[in-house]
XYZ file of C-alpha atoms in Angstrom:
781
model
C -2.080 31.838 -25.472
C -2.868 27.789 -25.255
C -5.202 27.039 -22.623
C -4.976 23.423 -22.194
C -6.808 20.851 -19.808
C -4.101 18.625 -17.974
C -3.712 15.247 -19.842
C -5.596 15.100 -22.358
C -5.008 13.796 -26.152
C -6.836 16.041 -28.011
C -5.217 18.740 -26.273
C -1.910 17.653 -26.376
C -2.439 16.849 -30.328
C -4.026 19.822 -31.064
C -1.290 21.734 -29.027
C 1.497 19.740 -31.149
C -0.263 21.234 -34.330
C -0.654 24.787 -33.040
C 3.002 25.006 -32.214
C 4.308 23.627 -35.315
C 2.365 26.069 -37.146
C 3.198 28.880 -34.604
C 6.877 28.406 -34.905
C 7.762 29.778 -31.666
C 11.209 30.794 -30.523
C 10.179 30.273 -26.562
C 7.676 28.168 -25.026
C 6.547 28.740 -21.371
C 4.891 25.798 -19.512
C 3.083 26.295 -16.930
C 5.547 24.674 -13.995
C 7.917 25.304 -11.623
C 10.895 27.451 -12.545
C 13.284 25.391 -10.365
C 12.912 22.579 -13.028
C 14.570 25.135 -15.866
C 17.909 23.575 -14.845
C 16.720 19.813 -15.517
C 13.829 20.464 -18.258
C 16.796 19.016 -21.038
C 16.273 15.614 -19.276
C 13.167 15.318 -20.950
C 14.941 14.755 -24.873
C 16.941 12.113 -23.370
C 15.762 8.589 -24.794
C 15.839 7.058 -21.408
C 13.011 10.183 -20.385
C 9.792 7.196 -20.523
C 6.862 9.019 -19.815
C 4.786 9.106 -17.312
C 7.148 11.051 -15.045
C 6.967 13.814 -12.691
C 8.775 16.661 -11.748
C 9.470 16.220 -8.027
C 10.026 19.437 -5.356
C 11.053 18.391 -2.102
C 12.654 19.805 1.201
C 15.979 18.452 1.744
C 15.737 19.183 5.588
C 16.469 16.662 8.510
C 13.012 14.949 8.738
C 11.533 15.389 12.401
C 12.336 12.773 15.009
C 8.972 11.397 16.253
C 7.731 13.015 18.911
C 9.507 16.453 17.966
C 6.743 19.094 17.940
C 9.050 21.722 17.036
C 10.102 20.314 14.065
C 8.975 22.374 11.079
C 6.243 20.591 8.464
C 8.302 21.544 5.715
C 10.505 18.561 6.434
C 8.869 16.244 5.140
C 6.416 18.755 2.457
C 7.063 17.271 -1.365
C 5.073 18.180 -4.324
C 4.814 16.660 -7.879
C 3.824 17.728 -11.701
C 2.949 14.713 -13.513
C 3.306 14.210 -17.396
C 1.933 11.254 -19.413
C 2.780 10.915 -23.326
C -0.749 12.490 -24.034
C -0.268 15.425 -21.490
C -0.124 18.518 -23.478
C 2.458 20.295 -21.502
C 4.787 17.454 -22.180
C 4.176 17.668 -25.895
C 4.988 21.100 -25.542
C 8.053 20.666 -23.511
C 9.044 17.893 -26.241
C 8.740 20.210 -29.018
C 10.892 22.973 -27.854
C 13.779 20.957 -27.261
C 13.294 18.585 -30.981
C 13.452 21.985 -32.682
C 16.224 23.725 -30.442
C 13.407 26.107 -29.069
C 14.195 28.009 -25.430
C 11.829 26.524 -22.787
C 10.777 27.701 -19.337
C 8.114 27.028 -17.044
C 6.076 29.906 -15.528
C 4.476 29.090 -12.745
C 5.163 30.413 -8.953
C 7.924 29.073 -7.550
C 7.789 25.520 -5.743
C 9.795 27.181 -3.035
C 6.785 29.173 -2.401
C 4.400 26.595 -3.233
C 5.423 24.571 -0.591
C 4.804 27.154 2.244
C 0.580 26.761 2.296
C -1.181 29.819 2.239
C -2.070 31.845 4.935
C -5.271 32.572 5.620
C -6.545 36.741 6.046
C -6.503 37.483 9.260
C -4.410 34.776 10.877
C -0.575 34.857 10.009
C 1.378 32.435 10.369
C -1.127 29.503 10.533
C -1.405 27.381 7.257
C -4.659 27.823 5.206
C -7.290 24.991 5.172
C -7.109 22.962 1.847
C -9.332 23.706 -0.964
C -12.235 21.839 -1.002
C -11.229 19.404 -3.330
C -7.736 18.707 -2.421
C -6.437 15.706 -0.950
C -3.386 15.566 1.621
C -1.081 14.434 -1.222
C 0.817 17.607 -2.226
C 1.221 16.360 -5.764
C -2.128 18.369 -6.382
C 0.304 21.694 -6.244
C -0.941 23.082 -9.216
C -3.600 22.236 -10.237
C -6.304 25.235 -9.802
C -7.750 24.592 -13.025
C -9.097 21.008 -11.726
C -13.225 20.411 -12.752
C -15.473 18.514 -10.555
C -18.385 16.970 -11.096
C -21.093 18.553 -13.119
C -24.595 19.642 -11.706
C -23.843 18.739 -8.310
C -24.452 21.448 -5.469
C -21.484 22.182 -3.549
C -23.045 22.881 -0.278
C -25.232 26.251 -1.302
C -22.697 27.886 -3.635
C -23.338 30.928 -5.679
C -23.368 30.938 -8.941
C -19.640 32.792 -8.834
C -18.578 29.871 -6.516
C -19.545 27.152 -8.767
C -17.693 28.910 -11.831
C -14.684 28.783 -9.991
C -14.717 25.530 -8.960
C -15.931 23.907 -11.586
C -15.794 25.893 -15.008
C -15.939 23.268 -17.519
C -19.023 22.206 -15.689
C -20.927 25.670 -16.802
C -19.814 25.174 -20.144
C -20.968 21.609 -20.507
C -24.649 22.675 -19.029
C -24.742 25.468 -21.527
C -23.828 22.709 -24.443
C -26.989 20.567 -23.020
C -24.189 18.155 -21.280
C -24.834 16.560 -17.898
C -21.225 15.218 -17.689
C -18.804 17.928 -18.115
C -15.950 14.887 -19.000
C -18.056 13.889 -21.877
C -18.633 17.234 -23.233
C -15.064 17.835 -22.718
C -13.946 14.737 -24.576
C -16.255 15.202 -27.559
C -15.901 19.120 -28.237
C -11.654 18.376 -27.742
C -10.303 15.189 -27.181
C -12.000 13.284 -29.716
C -11.162 15.880 -32.234
C -8.764 15.083 -34.958
C -7.910 18.023 -37.429
C -9.968 20.700 -37.827
C -9.645 24.483 -36.769
C -7.379 24.950 -33.404
C -9.861 25.338 -30.245
C -7.486 27.316 -28.449
C -8.683 30.932 -29.419
C -12.099 29.471 -28.469
C -11.405 27.569 -25.224
C -9.534 31.175 -24.220
C -12.717 33.303 -24.954
C -14.891 30.564 -22.975
C -13.002 31.349 -20.178
C -12.540 35.314 -20.291
C -16.415 34.949 -20.486
C -16.765 32.775 -17.622
C -13.697 34.907 -15.390
C -15.884 37.907 -16.179
C -18.971 36.439 -14.041
C -16.644 35.895 -11.100
C -17.030 38.102 -8.872
C -13.730 40.413 -7.667
C -13.924 40.164 -4.081
C -12.093 37.007 -2.918
C -14.525 36.296 -0.103
C -17.342 35.689 -2.665
C -15.474 32.498 -4.202
C -16.245 30.722 -1.398
C -12.649 29.099 -1.424
C -10.449 29.842 1.548
C -8.610 33.283 1.403
C -5.667 32.047 1.188
C -6.139 29.689 -1.604
C -7.605 32.918 -3.483
C -4.472 34.676 -2.804
C -2.350 31.610 -3.975
C -4.073 31.633 -7.488
C -3.279 35.289 -7.498
C 0.274 34.553 -6.698
C 0.450 31.689 -9.317
C -1.003 34.186 -12.210
C 1.253 37.363 -11.038
C 4.443 34.856 -11.665
C 3.079 33.694 -15.064
C 2.992 37.269 -16.324
C 6.406 38.063 -14.562
C 7.648 35.268 -16.059
C 6.149 36.100 -19.727
C 7.766 40.227 -19.333
C 10.931 38.503 -18.805
C 10.855 36.234 -21.875
C 9.929 39.373 -23.843
C 12.953 41.017 -21.987
C 15.313 38.320 -23.488
C 14.338 39.536 -26.697
C 12.244 36.724 -27.805
C 9.367 37.381 -30.402
C 7.513 34.530 -30.755
C 5.938 33.241 -27.651
C 4.067 30.310 -26.589
C 2.904 29.941 -23.137
C 0.753 26.725 -22.456
C -0.849 26.749 -18.897
C -4.680 25.939 -17.666
C -7.456 27.183 -19.966
C -8.642 29.132 -16.211
C -5.465 31.216 -16.376
C -5.325 32.734 -20.008
C -7.488 35.309 -19.418
C -5.472 36.314 -16.269
C -1.817 36.062 -18.089
C -3.445 38.644 -20.832
C -4.882 40.939 -18.685
C -3.167 44.241 -18.432
C -1.515 44.466 -14.825
C 1.061 46.886 -14.333
C 4.317 44.816 -13.245
C 4.536 46.803 -10.157
C 1.368 45.296 -8.876
C 2.461 41.670 -9.477
C 6.310 42.541 -7.988
C 3.937 43.580 -4.897
C 1.782 40.706 -4.924
C 5.487 38.284 -5.211
C 7.075 40.313 -2.723
C 8.244 39.033 1.067
C 6.779 35.730 -0.107
C 7.754 32.832 2.664
C 10.107 30.515 0.777
C 11.224 26.647 1.303
C 14.655 25.374 0.190
C 14.304 22.963 -1.954
C 15.670 20.516 -4.651
C 13.795 19.582 -7.818
C 14.500 16.170 -9.729
C 12.599 13.859 -12.055
C 11.168 10.621 -10.839
C 9.216 7.967 -12.329
C 5.154 7.756 -12.372
C 2.364 5.881 -12.956
C -0.583 5.794 -14.815
C -2.879 5.128 -11.657
C -1.163 8.202 -9.919
C -3.255 10.065 -12.998
C -6.191 8.400 -12.306
C -8.669 10.878 -10.181
C -9.309 7.707 -8.154
C -6.061 7.933 -6.823
C -6.516 11.605 -4.973
C -5.053 13.658 -7.630
C -6.767 16.982 -8.158
C -6.035 16.750 -11.962
C -6.573 13.788 -12.597
C -8.284 11.682 -15.480
C -10.971 8.579 -15.328
C -9.129 6.760 -17.772
C -5.250 7.232 -18.157
C -5.372 3.971 -20.409
C -7.877 5.390 -22.594
C -6.705 8.295 -23.347
C -2.843 6.765 -23.729
C -4.519 5.069 -26.269
C -6.896 7.569 -27.840
C -3.099 9.885 -28.169
C -0.951 6.743 -29.561
C -3.964 5.791 -31.896
C -5.639 8.365 -33.591
C -6.475 6.035 -36.259
C -9.351 3.545 -35.691
C -9.249 4.172 -32.195
C -12.604 2.133 -31.356
C -11.155 -0.888 -33.265
C -7.898 -1.395 -32.246
C -9.064 -0.935 -28.603
C -11.241 -3.462 -28.773
C -9.397 -5.817 -30.634
C -6.777 -5.302 -27.394
C -9.485 -6.214 -25.117
C -10.169 -9.432 -27.344
C -6.634 -10.162 -26.921
C -6.453 -9.634 -23.229
C -9.538 -12.140 -22.787
C -8.187 -14.609 -24.512
C -4.827 -14.665 -22.534
C -7.578 -15.254 -19.352
C -8.863 -18.177 -21.170
C -12.145 -16.710 -22.363
C -13.034 -17.402 -26.307
C -13.367 -14.470 -27.851
C -13.414 -14.782 -31.819
C -13.060 -12.076 -34.208
C -16.555 -12.180 -35.036
C -17.075 -10.862 -31.419
C -14.695 -8.166 -32.266
C -16.594 -6.695 -34.742
C -20.089 -6.735 -33.546
C -18.698 -5.153 -30.512
C -17.313 -2.302 -32.789
C -20.837 -2.147 -34.150
C -22.640 -1.855 -31.301
C -19.795 0.866 -29.598
C -20.425 3.076 -33.065
C -24.367 2.401 -32.704
C -24.300 3.431 -29.127
C -22.196 6.883 -30.221
C -24.582 7.505 -33.163
C -27.782 7.191 -30.364
C -26.098 9.613 -28.232
C -24.953 12.161 -30.830
C -21.155 11.775 -30.232
C -18.761 12.354 -32.785
C -16.749 9.004 -31.861
C -17.572 6.432 -29.767
C -15.996 7.201 -26.195
C -15.195 5.105 -23.201
C -18.751 4.229 -22.153
C -19.802 3.118 -25.396
C -16.446 0.379 -25.451
C -17.222 -0.350 -22.372
C -21.011 -1.313 -22.954
C -20.182 -3.041 -25.902
C -17.174 -4.637 -24.180
C -19.749 -6.049 -21.464
C -22.394 -7.154 -23.854
C -20.645 -8.884 -26.642
C -17.056 -9.674 -25.683
C -18.310 -10.482 -21.559
C -21.691 -11.869 -22.286
C -22.705 -9.707 -19.743
C -20.331 -10.528 -17.219
C -18.658 -8.011 -14.968
C -15.704 -9.705 -13.886
C -14.222 -9.556 -17.162
C -15.120 -6.070 -17.552
C -13.396 -5.179 -14.408
C -10.392 -6.940 -15.599
C -10.331 -4.718 -18.924
C -10.881 -1.693 -16.823
C -8.065 -2.297 -14.521
C -5.493 -3.760 -17.251
C -6.602 -1.114 -20.081
C -8.574 1.838 -18.952
C -6.642 2.626 -16.142
C -3.433 0.581 -17.832
C -0.978 0.639 -15.011
C 2.373 1.868 -16.134
C 5.457 2.566 -14.817
C 7.781 5.311 -16.162
C 11.653 5.604 -16.368
C 13.942 8.423 -16.072
C 17.550 8.937 -17.175
C 20.491 7.517 -15.119
C 22.063 10.801 -15.066
C 18.700 12.375 -13.407
C 19.726 13.822 -10.219
C 19.302 11.722 -7.033
C 20.053 11.537 -3.418
C 23.140 9.185 -2.755
C 20.252 6.654 -1.102
C 18.350 6.704 -4.192
C 21.317 6.055 -6.474
C 22.521 3.272 -4.100
C 19.369 1.564 -4.154
C 18.921 1.840 -8.128
C 22.617 0.322 -8.360
C 21.270 -2.533 -6.242
C 18.409 -3.223 -7.784
C 20.136 -3.921 -11.118
C 22.551 -5.936 -9.272
C 19.996 -8.160 -7.759
C 17.518 -8.379 -10.828
C 14.624 -6.614 -9.258
C 13.563 -4.032 -11.582
C 10.320 -2.169 -9.686
C 7.139 -2.619 -11.500
C 3.888 -0.906 -10.888
C 1.956 -4.302 -11.310
C 2.010 -6.000 -8.149
C 3.759 -9.304 -8.927
C 4.680 -12.215 -6.174
C 8.664 -13.095 -5.288
C 9.209 -16.371 -4.205
C 12.981 -16.550 -1.898
C 15.000 -19.531 -1.569
C 17.265 -18.124 1.609
C 19.896 -21.256 0.953
C 20.080 -19.615 -2.240
C 23.175 -16.407 -2.167
C 20.854 -14.550 -4.789
C 17.466 -14.669 -2.943
C 19.011 -14.196 0.500
C 20.655 -10.684 -0.479
C 17.176 -10.127 -2.003
C 15.535 -10.506 1.232
C 18.302 -8.608 2.872
C 17.365 -5.537 0.425
C 13.551 -5.683 1.059
C 13.671 -5.644 5.079
C 15.982 -2.674 5.118
C 13.601 -1.084 2.948
C 10.708 -1.480 5.449
C 12.753 -0.396 8.495
C 13.255 2.897 6.143
C 9.123 2.928 5.521
C 9.627 2.203 2.053
C 7.203 -0.456 1.289
C 8.063 -1.436 -2.263
C 8.256 -5.421 -0.863
C 5.300 -6.540 1.780
C 5.791 -9.888 3.055
C 2.919 -12.394 2.122
C 2.108 -16.197 3.152
C 4.990 -18.314 1.620
C 3.452 -21.289 -0.214
C 6.239 -23.604 0.605
C 7.497 -24.943 3.900
C 10.335 -24.251 6.109
C 12.282 -21.302 7.439
C 14.309 -21.006 4.291
C 11.700 -19.895 2.374
C 9.821 -16.256 1.887
C 7.210 -14.621 -0.303
C 6.738 -11.223 -0.922
C 4.496 -8.806 -3.294
C 6.235 -6.411 -5.000
C 4.936 -2.949 -6.233
C 6.828 0.113 -6.824
C 4.692 3.472 -6.171
C 5.822 6.976 -6.720
C 5.654 8.216 -3.673
C 8.665 5.952 -2.820
C 11.252 8.529 -3.974
C 9.986 10.975 -1.316
C 10.476 7.992 1.348
C 13.651 7.526 0.173
C 14.470 11.260 0.105
C 13.430 11.701 3.940
C 15.047 8.608 4.909
C 18.338 9.694 3.389
C 18.816 11.737 6.542
C 19.723 8.562 7.933
C 22.802 7.638 5.998
C 23.746 7.752 1.840
C 23.357 3.812 1.597
C 20.282 1.375 2.015
C 22.267 -0.878 4.566
C 23.670 2.491 6.741
C 20.699 4.360 6.372
C 18.489 1.496 7.894
C 21.107 0.668 10.572
C 21.229 3.795 11.875
C 17.318 3.807 11.634
C 17.130 0.568 13.700
C 19.005 2.102 16.414
C 16.695 5.122 16.987
C 13.532 2.616 17.096
C 15.305 0.819 19.805
C 16.032 3.710 21.616
C 12.676 5.308 21.278
C 11.024 1.303 21.663
C 8.487 1.983 24.673
C 8.271 -1.837 25.621
C 10.763 -4.814 25.830
C 8.660 -6.462 23.215
C 8.905 -3.477 20.487
C 12.881 -3.839 21.361
C 13.013 -7.231 20.590
C 10.986 -6.949 17.309
C 13.560 -4.359 16.061
C 16.389 -6.999 16.990
C 14.415 -9.645 14.964
C 14.304 -6.640 12.374
C 17.911 -6.473 12.772
C 18.863 -10.118 11.886
C 15.922 -10.356 9.032
C 17.899 -7.444 6.954
C 21.253 -8.354 8.295
C 22.497 -5.412 9.870
C 25.604 -6.368 11.882
C 26.172 -2.810 12.252
C 23.437 -2.059 14.330
C 23.308 -5.150 16.438
C 25.687 -4.337 19.138
C 23.773 -0.910 20.065
C 20.560 -2.590 19.718
C 21.567 -5.674 22.100
C 22.907 -3.131 24.457
C 19.934 -1.470 24.637
C 17.543 -5.052 24.791
C 19.997 -6.178 27.946
C 19.508 -2.868 29.668
C 15.362 -3.145 29.058
C 15.493 -6.891 29.999
C 17.543 -6.516 33.221
C 15.211 -3.364 34.605
C 11.730 -4.972 33.416
C 10.425 -6.758 36.193
C 7.070 -7.531 34.512
C 6.604 -11.443 33.182
C 3.964 -10.473 30.702
C 6.454 -8.014 29.078
C 8.973 -10.831 29.308
C 6.858 -13.476 27.744
C 5.856 -10.799 25.058
C 9.781 -10.066 24.634
C 10.757 -14.201 24.366
C 8.959 -15.349 21.168
C 10.743 -12.599 18.680
C 13.756 -13.434 20.459
C 13.574 -17.288 19.885
C 12.740 -16.534 16.120
C 15.677 -14.242 15.727
C 17.830 -17.196 16.700
C 16.253 -19.506 14.234
C 16.739 -16.933 11.825
C 20.415 -16.833 12.486
C 20.742 -20.610 11.675
C 19.253 -20.038 8.443
C 20.705 -16.876 7.082
C 24.082 -17.282 8.394
C 23.840 -14.312 10.846
C 25.757 -14.363 14.461
C 23.660 -14.520 17.048
C 25.954 -15.228 19.971
C 24.932 -12.484 22.299
C 21.057 -12.881 21.758
C 21.618 -16.371 23.030
C 22.505 -15.093 26.517
C 19.882 -12.235 26.884
C 17.186 -15.490 25.999
C 18.505 -17.411 28.571
C 18.286 -15.019 31.000
C 14.562 -13.857 29.826
C 13.593 -17.721 30.195
C 14.879 -18.188 34.028
C 12.978 -14.894 34.948
C 9.778 -16.100 33.116
C 10.021 -19.258 34.911
C 10.462 -17.563 38.289
C 7.857 -14.912 37.714
C 4.921 -17.175 36.363
C 3.785 -18.651 39.487
C 3.255 -15.422 41.411
C 1.904 -13.750 38.254
C -1.122 -16.611 38.040
C -2.735 -15.660 41.400
C -6.134 -13.855 41.497
C -6.874 -13.636 38.136
C -10.155 -12.620 36.029
C -11.738 -14.384 33.221
C -9.631 -11.673 30.763
C -6.570 -11.978 33.095
C -6.879 -15.358 32.514
C -7.453 -15.329 29.045
C -4.435 -12.712 28.164
C -2.024 -14.738 30.396
C -3.217 -18.335 28.623
C -2.269 -16.383 25.132
C 0.794 -15.606 26.399
C 1.815 -19.398 28.208
C 1.314 -20.845 24.636
C 3.350 -18.554 23.023
C 6.218 -19.069 25.068
C 5.586 -22.697 25.057
C 5.853 -22.609 21.173
C 8.935 -20.399 21.252
C 10.757 -23.217 24.010
C 9.728 -25.712 21.640
C 11.036 -24.122 18.438
C 14.370 -22.967 20.796
C 15.093 -27.025 21.534
C 16.837 -26.291 24.663
C 16.777 -29.044 26.855
C 17.299 -27.742 29.866
C 15.218 -24.784 29.140
C 12.401 -27.147 27.987
C 12.994 -28.802 31.623
C 12.809 -25.944 33.130
C 9.836 -24.629 31.458
C 7.961 -27.627 32.344
C 8.641 -27.931 35.780
C 7.535 -24.200 36.290
C 4.050 -25.685 34.550
C 3.958 -28.668 36.871
C 4.646 -26.291 39.979
C 1.685 -23.546 38.651
C -0.796 -26.534 37.893
C -0.970 -27.970 41.303
C -1.249 -24.408 43.169
C -4.779 -23.877 44.697
C -7.163 -20.507 43.173
C -5.413 -21.295 39.490
C -7.829 -20.177 37.078
C -10.164 -23.172 35.822
C -8.616 -21.925 32.058
C -5.260 -21.762 33.106
C -5.187 -25.078 35.257
C -6.991 -27.247 31.855
C -4.502 -25.764 29.435
C -1.710 -26.249 31.628
C -2.970 -30.279 32.251
C -3.017 -30.599 28.358
C 0.285 -28.916 28.019
C 1.751 -31.424 30.525
C -0.012 -33.972 29.013
C 1.372 -33.787 25.413
C 4.722 -33.459 27.258
C 4.386 -37.084 28.900
C 4.951 -35.832 32.241
C 1.545 -36.048 33.653
C 0.036 -39.221 34.604
C -2.918 -38.583 36.560
C -4.614 -36.677 33.797
C -7.796 -38.582 33.868
C -8.559 -38.348 37.728
C -7.609 -34.615 37.340
C -10.215 -34.165 35.043
C -12.914 -35.911 37.277
C -11.974 -33.711 39.951
C -12.600 -30.864 37.482
C -15.715 -31.979 36.047
C -17.079 -33.596 39.113
C -20.377 -32.444 41.107
C -18.953 -30.611 43.605
C -17.279 -28.166 41.466
C -18.816 -25.301 40.306
C -20.334 -25.684 36.179
C -18.527 -22.339 35.316
C -15.465 -23.553 36.328
C -15.542 -26.914 34.753
C -16.334 -25.522 31.626
C -13.400 -23.249 31.486
C -11.347 -25.828 32.438
C -12.527 -28.319 29.765
C -12.128 -24.843 27.068
C -8.889 -25.146 28.148
C -7.954 -28.439 28.328
C -9.520 -28.407 24.788
C -8.169 -25.086 23.272
C -5.386 -26.762 20.976
C -7.875 -29.665 19.567
C -9.946 -32.395 20.331
C -8.024 -35.261 19.159
C -7.156 -36.352 22.548
C -10.748 -36.775 23.021
C -11.144 -38.833 19.957
C -8.070 -41.553 21.041
C -8.780 -41.429 24.625
C -12.449 -43.012 25.938
C -11.375 -42.519 29.457
C -11.354 -38.643 29.182
C -14.006 -38.876 26.313
C -16.660 -39.894 29.163
C -15.709 -38.091 31.529
C -16.785 -35.256 29.651
C -19.449 -36.705 28.288
C -20.786 -37.691 31.639
C -20.303 -34.372 33.213
C -22.312 -32.393 30.428
C -25.031 -35.056 30.808
C -25.372 -34.588 34.325
C -25.235 -30.833 33.994
C -29.369 -29.293 35.334
C -30.955 -27.744 32.711
C -29.985 -23.857 34.489
C -26.253 -24.909 34.778
C -26.156 -26.260 30.922
C -27.077 -22.907 29.531
C -24.642 -21.076 31.428
C -22.134 -23.335 30.520
C -22.854 -23.670 26.834
C -21.317 -20.625 25.490
C -18.095 -21.794 26.701
C -18.636 -25.264 25.572
C -19.633 -24.016 22.048
C -16.392 -21.788 22.143
C -13.965 -24.584 22.611
C -15.734 -27.065 20.111
C -15.977 -24.527 17.455
C -11.903 -24.119 17.526
C -12.168 -27.961 16.067
C -11.804 -29.220 12.629
C -14.689 -30.263 10.949
C -13.178 -34.033 10.836
C -12.066 -33.875 14.810
C -15.643 -32.724 15.404
C -17.047 -35.674 13.223
C -14.785 -38.188 15.251
C -15.657 -36.938 18.493
C -19.782 -37.472 17.642
C -19.034 -40.773 16.263
C -17.236 -41.805 19.632
C -20.287 -40.167 21.603
C -22.687 -42.341 19.434
C -21.147 -45.576 20.896
C -19.871 -44.866 24.028
C -23.221 -46.665 25.521
C -22.538 -49.692 23.287
C -21.525 -52.851 24.974
C -18.050 -53.502 24.153
C -18.743 -56.416 21.515
C -21.426 -54.682 19.705
C -18.732 -51.572 19.220
C -17.262 -51.243 15.440
C -14.028 -52.389 15.856
C -11.221 -51.209 13.996
C -9.609 -53.014 11.025
C -7.645 -56.195 11.603
C -3.971 -55.838 10.699
C -2.302 -58.152 8.274
C 1.118 -58.449 8.999
C 2.325 -59.655 5.711
C 0.693 -56.585 4.041
C 2.238 -54.599 6.887
C 5.480 -55.877 6.803
C 7.302 -53.515 4.224
C 5.717 -50.566 5.952
C 6.930 -51.787 9.340
C 10.447 -52.257 7.830
C 10.850 -48.668 6.423
C 9.739 -47.054 9.407
C 11.935 -48.862 11.267
C 14.681 -47.967 8.975
C 13.649 -44.735 9.616
C 13.778 -44.659 13.428
C 16.775 -47.153 13.258
C 20.345 -46.162 15.028
C 22.089 -49.115 14.379
C 21.811 -52.655 15.024
C 19.452 -55.596 14.147
C 15.778 -54.672 14.120
C 14.436 -58.160 13.004
């Protein structure tokens, strides 16, 4: 029996030496027995840890709103392995030596069904106290928590079961279980095997735990599940003996060792395991990351520092010197001055701290303090860089090509190779130029994956200008494999699955704007197969929806979709017909929709008007633009229009050059007969797109200035918040220019600062250039 703690470099080295001395003819490793069929893949050179066994229920995923769908349709569990995991070393030893290797935990088919608490048949048990929503904690009953922290008044028996290493650490005089385990196991190199002592300690602790499940403080379903797992381990061991194996090595969590060795009748174990509910499961290997091995990711059996543990396993000789040298190299890459003398002093400091603290080897705490004090001159930011790049050390494993995959996974892997988009656990930015075929294909793939909710790429703000540029941030996470398995219900290829998913999203959309968003995403993803069905749904919804607000919300996305068709080469003919109908209906319905609005409703409608105005400018259709301007001109002259809307429409028509009497309109709006609050709303709407109009038009500026100066004290206090909100949106340069203009409004014309005189000779080259740009032919002299 070899009782280990998951993911420990010292445990892994000690286990490897122990197996080489013991020379077993069979190795049983804690894990789901369904993985026996694919364990041989661990010997493939292309299998590079960190990797994980993935068990999943391959049923049809439930559609949104399907309350009757079984929760198992989207359930999955992971069993992660790193290079420094003892279980991984046990598997690799067995495969290298030609020794039989089997997994000996409760089958994944049973573990995917949650345990049932006593007295409530058919209801899932509550999660264990330290578990998270992720199913990746399956099989990690020996997970340890923080030492010395009370667990809500737990008894000694409860605390032992929840935190066995914490009790051992306190008995040894440590306040930190992690530090104690590192000192006695992970930092050891050579010496006698630690496994007999670990087994003896766990046996003593288990003797102190009460036999009654209710005394553990854990949900009764969890206590029963732990008993089932240990019964499965004993049954697998009996089967190995029956198969004729003589020297059997059992590698499991240290907490389970006494239970596996216990003299429990086979009939009792059979009774414990009889009739357990099962889920139909499939098993495969998937890449994993160091970040997902860390405790901070929520992984129940995670470690604080996967990168540090990987370093201890890979560099048992002078690990402190090698670590600090690597840290110095990392800091130099970031432009920080770190010399060899810094490294020497940092090593000395780390070793001195370890000696003062009576540790056999400088641990992560000591090397981190030495890094901060010597290499980083006390600065925290470089230390955080070292922590992120080295202590966690994000690394993505890989699996062989012949690993079992669903067709959708294999199709994605093939496209990643073709498009030269290798997945990586480190976030990186990808700039795409959609005029290039390769980048356009990459964009299509990333947009299709977002439709499948596989967010490998997230859109970022593009550094360049123009609709032909896209920027994505790529970061691969292990759970994407589960999401791909779930998405395989929609199809066997990325294109087919995303098209089917888009059709379902359009059919389930709750509003017209949601349907138009699906249309836009289809065009971005080049899903020509889905567009006819989605367009039919869009046309039906648009014909039946009479709410002008819904129509205005839908229009911008459709116009953007038309523009994308120009850049991406995607056919958008049917979309133009829908846009034509929407524009006409918006223009007809806007006037009645603007009656009797309060402040909030007027502000909402103002936002929709602005978005529609921008969309029609982007569409650049003369007939639609003329119809829109006519509608705005009709609306701005209606009695009872809210001041915010009237001011904004006046500004839009002024910018379009079709409203000549703007000074007169502003004079009426801010006259003494107008209510101050309505006048302030009018000014806010008029200036909502910037204040340059006041910089260049003295008449309008004088009207605003005279109105503000003439407000009574009480009215000024009332309108001040509105004015502050309007002017706060101006750029700093605009505010300075307006202030300068106001400062000189009362000056006589002769006293005002004149603009610099224009020198015709110096201006001639610029004038000629502008004329050439604007020319359409003929003589420009």
